[in-house]
Short mmCIF file of C-alpha atoms and ligand atoms in Angstrom, two decimals:
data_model
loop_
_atom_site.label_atom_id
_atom_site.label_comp_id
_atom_site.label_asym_id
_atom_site.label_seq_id
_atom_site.Cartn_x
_atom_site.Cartn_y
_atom_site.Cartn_z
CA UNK A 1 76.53 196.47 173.71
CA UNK A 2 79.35 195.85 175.96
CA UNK A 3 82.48 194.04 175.39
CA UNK A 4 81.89 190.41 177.08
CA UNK A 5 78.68 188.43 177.44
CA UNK A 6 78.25 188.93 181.03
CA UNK A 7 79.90 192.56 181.92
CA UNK A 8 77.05 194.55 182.17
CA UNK A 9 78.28 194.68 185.94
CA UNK A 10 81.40 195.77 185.61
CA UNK A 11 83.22 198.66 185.26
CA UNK A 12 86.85 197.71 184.46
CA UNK A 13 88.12 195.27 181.53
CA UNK A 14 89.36 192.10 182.24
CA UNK A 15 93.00 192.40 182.75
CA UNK A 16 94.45 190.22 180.22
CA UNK A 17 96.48 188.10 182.45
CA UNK A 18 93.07 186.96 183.69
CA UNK A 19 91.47 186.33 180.33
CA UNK A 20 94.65 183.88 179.59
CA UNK A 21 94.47 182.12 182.86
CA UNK A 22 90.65 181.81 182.58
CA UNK A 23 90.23 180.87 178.99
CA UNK A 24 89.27 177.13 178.42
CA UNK A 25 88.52 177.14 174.99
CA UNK A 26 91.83 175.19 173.89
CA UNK A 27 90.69 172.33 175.61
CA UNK A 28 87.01 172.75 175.60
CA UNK A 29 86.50 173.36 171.58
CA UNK A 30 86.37 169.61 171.18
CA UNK A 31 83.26 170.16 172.70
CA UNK A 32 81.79 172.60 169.64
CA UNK A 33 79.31 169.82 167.96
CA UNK A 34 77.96 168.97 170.93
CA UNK A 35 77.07 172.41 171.98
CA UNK A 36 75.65 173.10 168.72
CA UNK A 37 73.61 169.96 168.77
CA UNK A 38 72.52 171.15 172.21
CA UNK A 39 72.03 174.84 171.39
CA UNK A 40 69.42 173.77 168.28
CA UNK A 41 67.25 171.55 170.77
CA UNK A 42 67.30 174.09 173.29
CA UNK A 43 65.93 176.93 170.31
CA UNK A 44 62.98 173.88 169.29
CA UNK A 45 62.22 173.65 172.65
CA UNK A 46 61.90 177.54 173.43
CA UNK A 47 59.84 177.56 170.11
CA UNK A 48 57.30 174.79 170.64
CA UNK A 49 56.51 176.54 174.72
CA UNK A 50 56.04 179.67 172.91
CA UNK A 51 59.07 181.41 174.89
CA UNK A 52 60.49 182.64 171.24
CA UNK A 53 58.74 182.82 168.30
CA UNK A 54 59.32 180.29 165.75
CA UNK A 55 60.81 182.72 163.05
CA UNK A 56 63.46 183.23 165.86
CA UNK A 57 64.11 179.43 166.53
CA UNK A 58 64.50 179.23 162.43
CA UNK A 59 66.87 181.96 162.69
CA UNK A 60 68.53 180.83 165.52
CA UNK A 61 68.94 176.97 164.50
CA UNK A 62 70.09 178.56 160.55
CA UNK A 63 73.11 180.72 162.06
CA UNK A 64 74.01 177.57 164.46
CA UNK A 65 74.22 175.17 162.01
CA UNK A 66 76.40 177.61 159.83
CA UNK A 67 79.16 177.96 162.62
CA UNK A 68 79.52 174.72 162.68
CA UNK A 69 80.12 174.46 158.85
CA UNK A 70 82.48 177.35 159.57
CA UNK A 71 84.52 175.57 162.54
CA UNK A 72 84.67 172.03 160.68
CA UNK A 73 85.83 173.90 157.62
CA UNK A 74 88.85 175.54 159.67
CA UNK A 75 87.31 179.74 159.01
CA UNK A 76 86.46 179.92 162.66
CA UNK A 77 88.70 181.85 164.62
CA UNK A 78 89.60 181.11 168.32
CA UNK A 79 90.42 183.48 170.59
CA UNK A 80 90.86 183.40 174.73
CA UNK A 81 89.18 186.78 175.39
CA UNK A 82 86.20 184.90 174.75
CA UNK A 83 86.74 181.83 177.42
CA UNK A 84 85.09 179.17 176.29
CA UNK A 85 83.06 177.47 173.36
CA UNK A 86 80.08 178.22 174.64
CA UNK A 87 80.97 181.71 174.32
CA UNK A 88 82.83 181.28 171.13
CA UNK A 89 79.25 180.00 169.35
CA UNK A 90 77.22 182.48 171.22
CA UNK A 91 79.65 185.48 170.38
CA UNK A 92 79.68 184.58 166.38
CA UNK A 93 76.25 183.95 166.18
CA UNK A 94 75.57 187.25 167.47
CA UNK A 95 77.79 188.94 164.51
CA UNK A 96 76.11 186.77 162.13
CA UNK A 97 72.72 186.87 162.67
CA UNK A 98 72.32 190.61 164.93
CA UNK A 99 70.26 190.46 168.22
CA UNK A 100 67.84 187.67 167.91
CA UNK A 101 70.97 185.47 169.18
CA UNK A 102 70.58 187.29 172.29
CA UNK A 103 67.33 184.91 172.57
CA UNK A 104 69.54 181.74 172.63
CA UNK A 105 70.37 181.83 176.03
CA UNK A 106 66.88 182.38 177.68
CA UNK A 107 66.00 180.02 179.80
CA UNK A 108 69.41 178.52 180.03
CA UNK A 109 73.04 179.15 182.09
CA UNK A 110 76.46 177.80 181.00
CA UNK A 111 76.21 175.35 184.23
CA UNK A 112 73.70 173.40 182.51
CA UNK A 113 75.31 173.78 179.55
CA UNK A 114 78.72 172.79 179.85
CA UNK A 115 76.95 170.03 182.09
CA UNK A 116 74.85 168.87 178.43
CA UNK A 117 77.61 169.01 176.63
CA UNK A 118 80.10 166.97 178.24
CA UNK A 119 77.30 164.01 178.93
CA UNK A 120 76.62 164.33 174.97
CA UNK A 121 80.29 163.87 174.54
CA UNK A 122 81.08 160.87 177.09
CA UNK A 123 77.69 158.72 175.70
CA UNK A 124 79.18 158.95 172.53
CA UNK A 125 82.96 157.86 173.92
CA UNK A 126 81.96 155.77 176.09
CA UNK A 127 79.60 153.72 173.35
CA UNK A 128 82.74 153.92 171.07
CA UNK A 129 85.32 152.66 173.75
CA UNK A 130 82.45 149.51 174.61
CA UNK A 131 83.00 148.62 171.05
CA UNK A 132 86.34 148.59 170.83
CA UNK A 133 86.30 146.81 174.37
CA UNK A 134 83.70 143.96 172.73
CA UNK A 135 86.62 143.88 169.66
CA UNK A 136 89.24 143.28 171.69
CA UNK A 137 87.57 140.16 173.84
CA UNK A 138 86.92 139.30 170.18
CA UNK A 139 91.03 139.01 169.58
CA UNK A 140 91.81 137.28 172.61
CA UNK A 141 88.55 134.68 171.31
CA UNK A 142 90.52 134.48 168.30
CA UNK A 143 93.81 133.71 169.83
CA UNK A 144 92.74 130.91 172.15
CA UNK A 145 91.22 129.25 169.43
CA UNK A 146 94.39 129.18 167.36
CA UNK A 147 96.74 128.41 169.92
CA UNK A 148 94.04 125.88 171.57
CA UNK A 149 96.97 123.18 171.76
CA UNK A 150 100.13 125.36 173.32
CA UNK A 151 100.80 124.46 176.37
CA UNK A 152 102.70 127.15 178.91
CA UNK A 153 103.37 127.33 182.67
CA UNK A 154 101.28 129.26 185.02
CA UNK A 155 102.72 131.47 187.15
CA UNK A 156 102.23 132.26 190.90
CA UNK A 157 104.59 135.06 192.83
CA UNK A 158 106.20 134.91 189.20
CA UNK A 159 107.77 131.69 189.98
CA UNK A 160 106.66 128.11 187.40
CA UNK A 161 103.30 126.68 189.52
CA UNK A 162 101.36 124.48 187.36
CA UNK A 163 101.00 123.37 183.69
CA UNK A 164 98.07 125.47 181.89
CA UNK A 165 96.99 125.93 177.89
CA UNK A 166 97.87 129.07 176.56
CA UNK A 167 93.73 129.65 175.46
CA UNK A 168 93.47 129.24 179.20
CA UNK A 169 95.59 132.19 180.50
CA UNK A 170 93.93 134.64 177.45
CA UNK A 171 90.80 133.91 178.39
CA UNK A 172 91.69 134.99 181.89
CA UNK A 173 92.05 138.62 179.56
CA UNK A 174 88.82 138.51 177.81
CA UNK A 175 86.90 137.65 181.00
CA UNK A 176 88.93 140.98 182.83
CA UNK A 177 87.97 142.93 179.49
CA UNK A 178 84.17 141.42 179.73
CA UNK A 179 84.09 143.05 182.75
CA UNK A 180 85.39 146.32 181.40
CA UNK A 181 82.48 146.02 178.81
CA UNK A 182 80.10 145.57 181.37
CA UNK A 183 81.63 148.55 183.53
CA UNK A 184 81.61 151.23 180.63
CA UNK A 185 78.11 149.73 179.99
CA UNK A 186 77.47 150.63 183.78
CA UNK A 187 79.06 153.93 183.15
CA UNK A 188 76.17 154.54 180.06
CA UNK A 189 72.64 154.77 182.42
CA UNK A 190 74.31 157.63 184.96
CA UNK A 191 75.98 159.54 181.66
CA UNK A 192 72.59 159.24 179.68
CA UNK A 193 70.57 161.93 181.87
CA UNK A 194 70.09 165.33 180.53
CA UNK A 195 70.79 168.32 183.06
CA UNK A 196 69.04 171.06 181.00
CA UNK A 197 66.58 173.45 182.31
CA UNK A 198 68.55 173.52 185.65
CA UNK A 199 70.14 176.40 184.05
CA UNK A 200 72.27 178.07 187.00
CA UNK A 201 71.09 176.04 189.66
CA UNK A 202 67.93 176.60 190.60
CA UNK A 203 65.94 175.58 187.42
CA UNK A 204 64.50 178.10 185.21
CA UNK A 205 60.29 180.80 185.45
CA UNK A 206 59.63 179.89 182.12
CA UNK A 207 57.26 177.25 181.33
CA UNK A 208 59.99 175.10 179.61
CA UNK A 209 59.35 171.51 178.48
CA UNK A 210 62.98 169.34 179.78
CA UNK A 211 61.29 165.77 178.63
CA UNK A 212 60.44 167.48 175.05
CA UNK A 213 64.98 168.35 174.91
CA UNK A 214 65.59 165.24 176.60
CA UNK A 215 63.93 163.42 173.95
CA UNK A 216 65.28 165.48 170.65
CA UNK A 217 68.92 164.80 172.14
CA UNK A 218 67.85 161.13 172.91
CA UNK A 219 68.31 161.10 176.41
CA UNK A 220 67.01 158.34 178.73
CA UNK A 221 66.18 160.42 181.86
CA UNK A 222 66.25 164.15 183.02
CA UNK A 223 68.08 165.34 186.16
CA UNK A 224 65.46 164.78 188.99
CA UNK A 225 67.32 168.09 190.95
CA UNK A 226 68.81 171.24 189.43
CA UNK A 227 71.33 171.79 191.98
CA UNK A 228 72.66 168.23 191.62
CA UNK A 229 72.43 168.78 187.56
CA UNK A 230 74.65 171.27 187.57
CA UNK A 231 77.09 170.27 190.88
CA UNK A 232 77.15 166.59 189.55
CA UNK A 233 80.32 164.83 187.79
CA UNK A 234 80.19 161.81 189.10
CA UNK A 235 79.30 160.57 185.65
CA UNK A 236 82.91 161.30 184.67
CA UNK A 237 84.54 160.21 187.55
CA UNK A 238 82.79 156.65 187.18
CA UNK A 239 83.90 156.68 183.93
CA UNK A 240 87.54 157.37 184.99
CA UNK A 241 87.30 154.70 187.32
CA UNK A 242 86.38 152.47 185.11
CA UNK A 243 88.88 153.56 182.36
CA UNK A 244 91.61 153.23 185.45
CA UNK A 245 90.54 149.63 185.73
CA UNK A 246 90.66 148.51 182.29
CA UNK A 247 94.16 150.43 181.69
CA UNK A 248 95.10 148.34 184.92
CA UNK A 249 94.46 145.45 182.62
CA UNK A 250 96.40 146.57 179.76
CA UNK A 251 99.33 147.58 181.72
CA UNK A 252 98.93 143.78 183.18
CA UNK A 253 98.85 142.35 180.11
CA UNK A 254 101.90 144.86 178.81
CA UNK A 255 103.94 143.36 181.54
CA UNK A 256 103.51 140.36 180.74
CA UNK A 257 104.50 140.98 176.72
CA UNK A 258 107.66 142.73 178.11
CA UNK A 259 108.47 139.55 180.44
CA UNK A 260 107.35 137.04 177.66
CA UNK A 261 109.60 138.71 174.41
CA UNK A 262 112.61 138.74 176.61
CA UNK A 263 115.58 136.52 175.93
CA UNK A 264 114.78 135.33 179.52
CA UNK A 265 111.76 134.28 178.52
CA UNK A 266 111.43 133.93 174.80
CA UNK A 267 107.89 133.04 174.87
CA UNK A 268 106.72 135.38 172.26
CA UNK A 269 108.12 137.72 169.28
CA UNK A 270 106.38 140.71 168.92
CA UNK A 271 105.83 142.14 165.32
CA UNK A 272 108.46 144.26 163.88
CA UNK A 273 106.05 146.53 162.93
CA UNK A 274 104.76 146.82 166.39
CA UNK A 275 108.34 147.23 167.77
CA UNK A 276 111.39 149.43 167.97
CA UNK A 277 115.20 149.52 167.52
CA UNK A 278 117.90 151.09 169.54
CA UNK A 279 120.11 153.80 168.15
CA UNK A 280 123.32 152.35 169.82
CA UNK A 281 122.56 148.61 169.67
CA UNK A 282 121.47 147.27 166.77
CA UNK A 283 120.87 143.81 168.44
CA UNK A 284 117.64 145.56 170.12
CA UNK A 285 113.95 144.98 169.79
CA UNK A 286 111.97 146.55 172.02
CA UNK A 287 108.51 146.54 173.28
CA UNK A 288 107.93 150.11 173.55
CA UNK A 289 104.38 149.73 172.21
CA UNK A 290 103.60 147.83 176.05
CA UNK A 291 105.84 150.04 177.74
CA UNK A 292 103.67 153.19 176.74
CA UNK A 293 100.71 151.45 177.10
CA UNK A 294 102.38 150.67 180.54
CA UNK A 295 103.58 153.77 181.33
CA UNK A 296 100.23 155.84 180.20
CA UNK A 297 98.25 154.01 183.29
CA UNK A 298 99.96 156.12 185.13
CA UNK A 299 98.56 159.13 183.54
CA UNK A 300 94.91 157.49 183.26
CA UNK A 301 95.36 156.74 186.80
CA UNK A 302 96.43 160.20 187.59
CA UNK A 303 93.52 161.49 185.89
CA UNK A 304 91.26 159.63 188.09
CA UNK A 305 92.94 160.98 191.50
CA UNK A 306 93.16 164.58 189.61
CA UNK A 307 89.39 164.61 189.49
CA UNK A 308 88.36 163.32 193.02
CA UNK A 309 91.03 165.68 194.44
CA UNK A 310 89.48 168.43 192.51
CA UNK A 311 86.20 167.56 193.52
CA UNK A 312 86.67 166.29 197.06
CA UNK A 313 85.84 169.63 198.89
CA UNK A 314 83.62 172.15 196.62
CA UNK A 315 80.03 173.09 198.33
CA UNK A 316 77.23 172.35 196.09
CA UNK A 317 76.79 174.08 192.86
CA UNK A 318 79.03 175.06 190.18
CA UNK A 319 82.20 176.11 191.03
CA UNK A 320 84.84 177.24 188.32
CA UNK A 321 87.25 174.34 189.76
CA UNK A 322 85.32 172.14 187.74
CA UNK A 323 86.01 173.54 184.28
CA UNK A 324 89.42 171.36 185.17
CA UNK A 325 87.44 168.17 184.66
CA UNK A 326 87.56 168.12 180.97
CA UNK A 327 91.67 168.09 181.08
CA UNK A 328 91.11 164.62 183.08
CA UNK A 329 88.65 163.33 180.88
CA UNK A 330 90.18 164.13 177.37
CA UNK A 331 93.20 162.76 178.25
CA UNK A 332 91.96 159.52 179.55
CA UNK A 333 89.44 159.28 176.30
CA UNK A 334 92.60 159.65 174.02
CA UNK A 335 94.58 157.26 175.70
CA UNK A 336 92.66 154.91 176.23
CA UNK A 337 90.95 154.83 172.88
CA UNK A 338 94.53 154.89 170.86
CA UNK A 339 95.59 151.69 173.81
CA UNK A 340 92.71 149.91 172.64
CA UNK A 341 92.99 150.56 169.30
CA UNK A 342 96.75 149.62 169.06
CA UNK A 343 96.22 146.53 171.01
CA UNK A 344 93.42 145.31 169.20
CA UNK A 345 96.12 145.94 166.03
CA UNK A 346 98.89 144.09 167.32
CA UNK A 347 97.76 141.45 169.37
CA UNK A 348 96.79 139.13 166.67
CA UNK A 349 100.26 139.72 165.19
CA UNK A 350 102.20 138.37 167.81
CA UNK A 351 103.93 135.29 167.17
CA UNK A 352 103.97 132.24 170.12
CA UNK A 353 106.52 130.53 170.59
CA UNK A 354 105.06 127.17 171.13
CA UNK A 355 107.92 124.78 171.81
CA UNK A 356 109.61 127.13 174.13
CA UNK A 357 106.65 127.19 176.37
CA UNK A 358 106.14 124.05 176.48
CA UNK A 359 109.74 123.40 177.27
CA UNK A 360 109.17 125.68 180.89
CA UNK A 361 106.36 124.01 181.73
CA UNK A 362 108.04 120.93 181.65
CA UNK A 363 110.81 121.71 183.83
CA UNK A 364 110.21 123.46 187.58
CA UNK A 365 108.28 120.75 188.92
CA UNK A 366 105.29 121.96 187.65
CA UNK A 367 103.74 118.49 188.10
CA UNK A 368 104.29 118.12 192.14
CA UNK A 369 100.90 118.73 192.83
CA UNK A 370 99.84 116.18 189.98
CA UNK A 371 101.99 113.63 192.25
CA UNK A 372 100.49 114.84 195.65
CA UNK A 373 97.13 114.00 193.69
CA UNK A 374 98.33 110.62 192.86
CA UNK A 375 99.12 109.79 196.03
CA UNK A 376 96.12 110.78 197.21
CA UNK A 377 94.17 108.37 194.93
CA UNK A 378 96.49 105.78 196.34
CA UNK A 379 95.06 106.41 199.95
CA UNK A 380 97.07 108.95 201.22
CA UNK A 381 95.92 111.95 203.03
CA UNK A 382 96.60 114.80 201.01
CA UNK A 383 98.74 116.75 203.52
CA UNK A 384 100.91 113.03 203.86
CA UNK A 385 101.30 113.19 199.95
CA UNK A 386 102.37 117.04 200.27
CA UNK A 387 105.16 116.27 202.35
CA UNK A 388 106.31 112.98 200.82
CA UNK A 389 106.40 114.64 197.52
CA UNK A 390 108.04 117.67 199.17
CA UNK A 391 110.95 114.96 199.85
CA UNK A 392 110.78 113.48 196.37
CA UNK A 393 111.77 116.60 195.03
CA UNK A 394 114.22 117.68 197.40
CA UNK A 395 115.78 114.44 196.24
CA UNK A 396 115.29 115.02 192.29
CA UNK A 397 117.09 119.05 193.07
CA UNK A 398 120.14 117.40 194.36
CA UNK A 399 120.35 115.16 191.12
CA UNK A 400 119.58 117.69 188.64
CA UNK A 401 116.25 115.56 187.77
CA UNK A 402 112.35 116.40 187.59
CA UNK A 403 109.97 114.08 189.06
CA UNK A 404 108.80 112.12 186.38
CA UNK A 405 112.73 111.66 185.47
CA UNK A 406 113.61 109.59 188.45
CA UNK A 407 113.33 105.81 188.25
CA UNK A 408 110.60 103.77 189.92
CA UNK A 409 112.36 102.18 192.52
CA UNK A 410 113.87 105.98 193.25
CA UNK A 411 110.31 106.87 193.57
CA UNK A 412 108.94 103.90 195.36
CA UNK A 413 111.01 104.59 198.08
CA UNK A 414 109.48 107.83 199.18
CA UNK A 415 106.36 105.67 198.71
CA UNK A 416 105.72 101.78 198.58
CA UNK A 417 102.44 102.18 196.67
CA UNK A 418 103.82 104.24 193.18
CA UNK A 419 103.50 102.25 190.34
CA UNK A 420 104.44 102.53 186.74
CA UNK A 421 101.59 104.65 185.78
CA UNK A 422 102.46 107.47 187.57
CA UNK A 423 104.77 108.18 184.52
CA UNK A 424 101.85 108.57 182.30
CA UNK A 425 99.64 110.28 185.11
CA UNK A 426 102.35 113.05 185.48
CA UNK A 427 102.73 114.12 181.82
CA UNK A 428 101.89 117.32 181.13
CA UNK A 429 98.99 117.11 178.81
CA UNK A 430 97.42 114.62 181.34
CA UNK A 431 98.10 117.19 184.11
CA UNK A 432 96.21 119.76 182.35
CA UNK A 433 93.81 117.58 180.87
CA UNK A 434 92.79 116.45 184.48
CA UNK A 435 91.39 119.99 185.83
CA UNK A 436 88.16 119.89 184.55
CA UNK A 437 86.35 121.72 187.49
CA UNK A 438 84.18 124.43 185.95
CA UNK A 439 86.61 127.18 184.92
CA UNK A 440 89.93 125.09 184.73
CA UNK A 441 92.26 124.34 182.27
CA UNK A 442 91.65 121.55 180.65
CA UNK A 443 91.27 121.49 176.87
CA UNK A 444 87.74 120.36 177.39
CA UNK A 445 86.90 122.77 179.79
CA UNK A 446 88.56 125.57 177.83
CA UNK A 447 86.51 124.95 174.89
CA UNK A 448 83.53 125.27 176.99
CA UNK A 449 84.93 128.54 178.28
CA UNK A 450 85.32 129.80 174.24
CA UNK A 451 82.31 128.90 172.99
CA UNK A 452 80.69 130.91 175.82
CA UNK A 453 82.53 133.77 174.86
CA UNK A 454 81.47 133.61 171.35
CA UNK A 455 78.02 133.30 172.58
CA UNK A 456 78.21 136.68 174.66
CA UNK A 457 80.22 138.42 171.17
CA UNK A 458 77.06 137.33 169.03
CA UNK A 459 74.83 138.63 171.35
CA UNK A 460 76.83 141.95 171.52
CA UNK A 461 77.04 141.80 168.06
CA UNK A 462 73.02 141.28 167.59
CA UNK A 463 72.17 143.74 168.99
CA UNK A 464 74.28 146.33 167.34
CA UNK A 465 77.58 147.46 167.48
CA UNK A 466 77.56 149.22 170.98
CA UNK A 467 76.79 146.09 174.13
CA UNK A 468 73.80 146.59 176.11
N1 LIG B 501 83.94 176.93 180.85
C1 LIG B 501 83.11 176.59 181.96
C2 LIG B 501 83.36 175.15 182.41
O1 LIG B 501 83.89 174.44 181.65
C3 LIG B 501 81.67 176.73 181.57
C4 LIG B 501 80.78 177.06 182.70
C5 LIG B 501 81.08 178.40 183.17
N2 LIG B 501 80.14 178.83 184.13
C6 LIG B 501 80.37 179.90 184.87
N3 LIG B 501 79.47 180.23 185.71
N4 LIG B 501 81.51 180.57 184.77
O2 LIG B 501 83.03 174.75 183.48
#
């Protein structure tokens, strides 16, 4: 028996140098359940076509599921002369069980293998990361409901634009992180195919049955073409993709927590827990939770460009570039898994700061437009009412005064036909309160808006914990 797996071949060693620069098993071994899963369907398959015996499936499937006792119990030992997990298992069952392991790998190539196990691996992620997604729309449901009354000022070019409820500017969050359901979701039908039986790349002489593994692994299709089986990972760099666009969305929303538990801002106060001190000024409270989940788009991001770069120019099948992929994809699992997570924490322990809030969006001429509209009403045209309101507040800047502070007469002579009620007309609540096109702010409107959302979370939650 020679040394390696595959050096029947050769006739030097592997210089060691290459063995370290080769090995993948520090990052791979998270795959080990997954190959072992994969390994045992394989065996039942080679069994039930009558390409082993059954005695050697039994065998097989008895010294496969003890390695993975052994690895989950910590008495597996790791070593980079060996590569990677597939040849970790295959290398261990062969000292446990003698020469019958040799069988294992009929009818099979690490290509499809590695291919298996990684799809195993991201349907199970990305189910888990859906769920967390569906919990976190959840918190921003539950936030809008409890702060249905605050009142804030929406923001264009950063800069005070118009009066909006607070429920209306999270919801604008759970509809971004709806979509980032929906995307992972997306993500789910191309992960859920199962690429075994293409074995190196050109499928396999044995009379193997693919539908019989696809359906003890619970896979929805099989890979209609070996070559793209094995070449394919476009699966993960969806899934990056996607994971780049939700992260997008938490870094959004991190910037705005950093803007809004400023001094500058005082809008919110995020929970001590949540939040850090400084070592030299023990005034400080900082938001490094945000930052990091800020900062870590970048890496998510990163991951994204890492893979297409890596992929951009290798000819069809398997090349050993792509053993790189599962550096992108770990990473972007763990992060965003632990930004969800932490999110999904903290979010419902942050603390609004109603009257402060309220105070901005009453100042800024946020309710210009409101006049335009009143104007408009009146008989104006609406460009006519743009500009004489334009004036009005020119004039209110030079006295220090918002609109609805100047007198009538100061406003009746920018235009004759003002009356009294435009005092009443430009209040805040009634400036809100008046945007009742389908998807405004108004209270009514945003109720609407909430008790759609908790009609698409109970149907998410109907039918299980993972949305279809
Ligand atoms: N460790 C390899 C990877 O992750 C497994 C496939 C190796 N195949 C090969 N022909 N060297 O891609």
């Amino acid at each position: 028996m020679s040394e390696k797996l595959w050096d029947g071949r050769f006739r030097e060693k592997t210089a060691r140098i290459v063995e370290t620069f080769s090995a993948s098993i520090d990052v791979d071994k998270r795959l080990y359940a997954y190959d072992i899963e994969g390994s045992i369907a394989h065996c039942k398959m080679l069994a039930k076509a009558a390409i082993i015996q059954e005695e050697e499936s039994r065998t097989l499937i008895q010294g496969l599921e003890e390695i993975k006792q052994e690895i989950e119990a910590g008495q597996f030992s790791f070593d980079d002369s060996l590569e990677d997990i597939h040849m970790h298992i295959e290398a261990r069952l062969l000292t446990k069980i003698g020469t019958v392991a040799q069988r294992l790998h009929t009818a099979r190539s690490r290509n499809d293998q590695v291919a298996l196990d990684v799809r195993m691996y991201l349907r199970e992620e990305t189910r888990r990361i859906a769920a967390r997604l569906v919990g976190l729309q959840q918190v921003f449901v539950d936030l809008a409901k409890t702060h249905i009354e605050v009142i804030m000022p929406g923001y264009t070019h950063l800069q005070r634009a118009q009066p909006v409820l607070l429920a209306h500017h999270l919801m604008a969050y759970f509809e971004m992180f709806a979509r980032d359901t929906q995307r992972m979701q997306g993500c789910l039908t191309r992960i859920d195919v199962m690429p075994l039986g293409a074995a190196a790349l050109a499928g396999v002489a044995y009379p193997i049955d693919r539908e019989y593994t696809a359906r003890l692994l619970n896979f929805a299709m099989v890979s209609a073409n070996s070559i793209d089986a094995v070449s394919d990972r476009d699966f993960i760099m969806e899934f990056l993709a996607a994971a780049s666009i939700c992260m997008v969305h938490l870094s959004r929303l991190s910037a705005e927590l950093i803007l809004w538990s400023s001094a500058e801002f005082g809008f919110i106060e995020l929970p001590d827990a949540y939040a850090t001190g400084s070592s030299i000024m023990p005034q400080k409270k900082n938001p490094d939770v945000p930052e990091l989940v800020r900062g870590r788009t970048g890496r998510v991001v990163g991951n994204l460009m890492g893979l297409l770069t890596m992929m951009k120019s290798l000819p069809l099948a398997y090349n050993r570039d792509m053993q790189e992929d599962k550096v992108f994809l770990f990473d972007t699992v763990d992060i965003l898994s632990a930004c969800l997570d932490i999110y999904i924490q903290m979010l419902p322990k942050i603390k609004f700061n109603a009257s402060s809030m309220e105070e901005a969006a009453s100042s800024g001429f946020l309710n210009a437009t409101d006049m335009a509209d009143y104007l408009v009403r009146q008989g104006l045209p609406f460009r006519e009412a743009h500009s004489v309101v334009g004036q009005a507040v020119s004039y209110a800047l030079n006295r220090n005064k918002e609109l609805h502070e100047l007198t009538l007469e100061e406003l009746t002579s920018f235009a004759a036909l003002i009356q009294e009620d435009i005092f009443d007309f430009l209040t805040t609540r009634k400036t809100i309160n008046r945007r009742t096109s389908y998807g405004g702010t108004a209270a009514e409107t945003v109720k609407t808006a909430i008790a759609a959302a908790e009609e698409q979370l109970s149907r998410y939650r109907e039918i299980g914990s993972s949305p279809q």
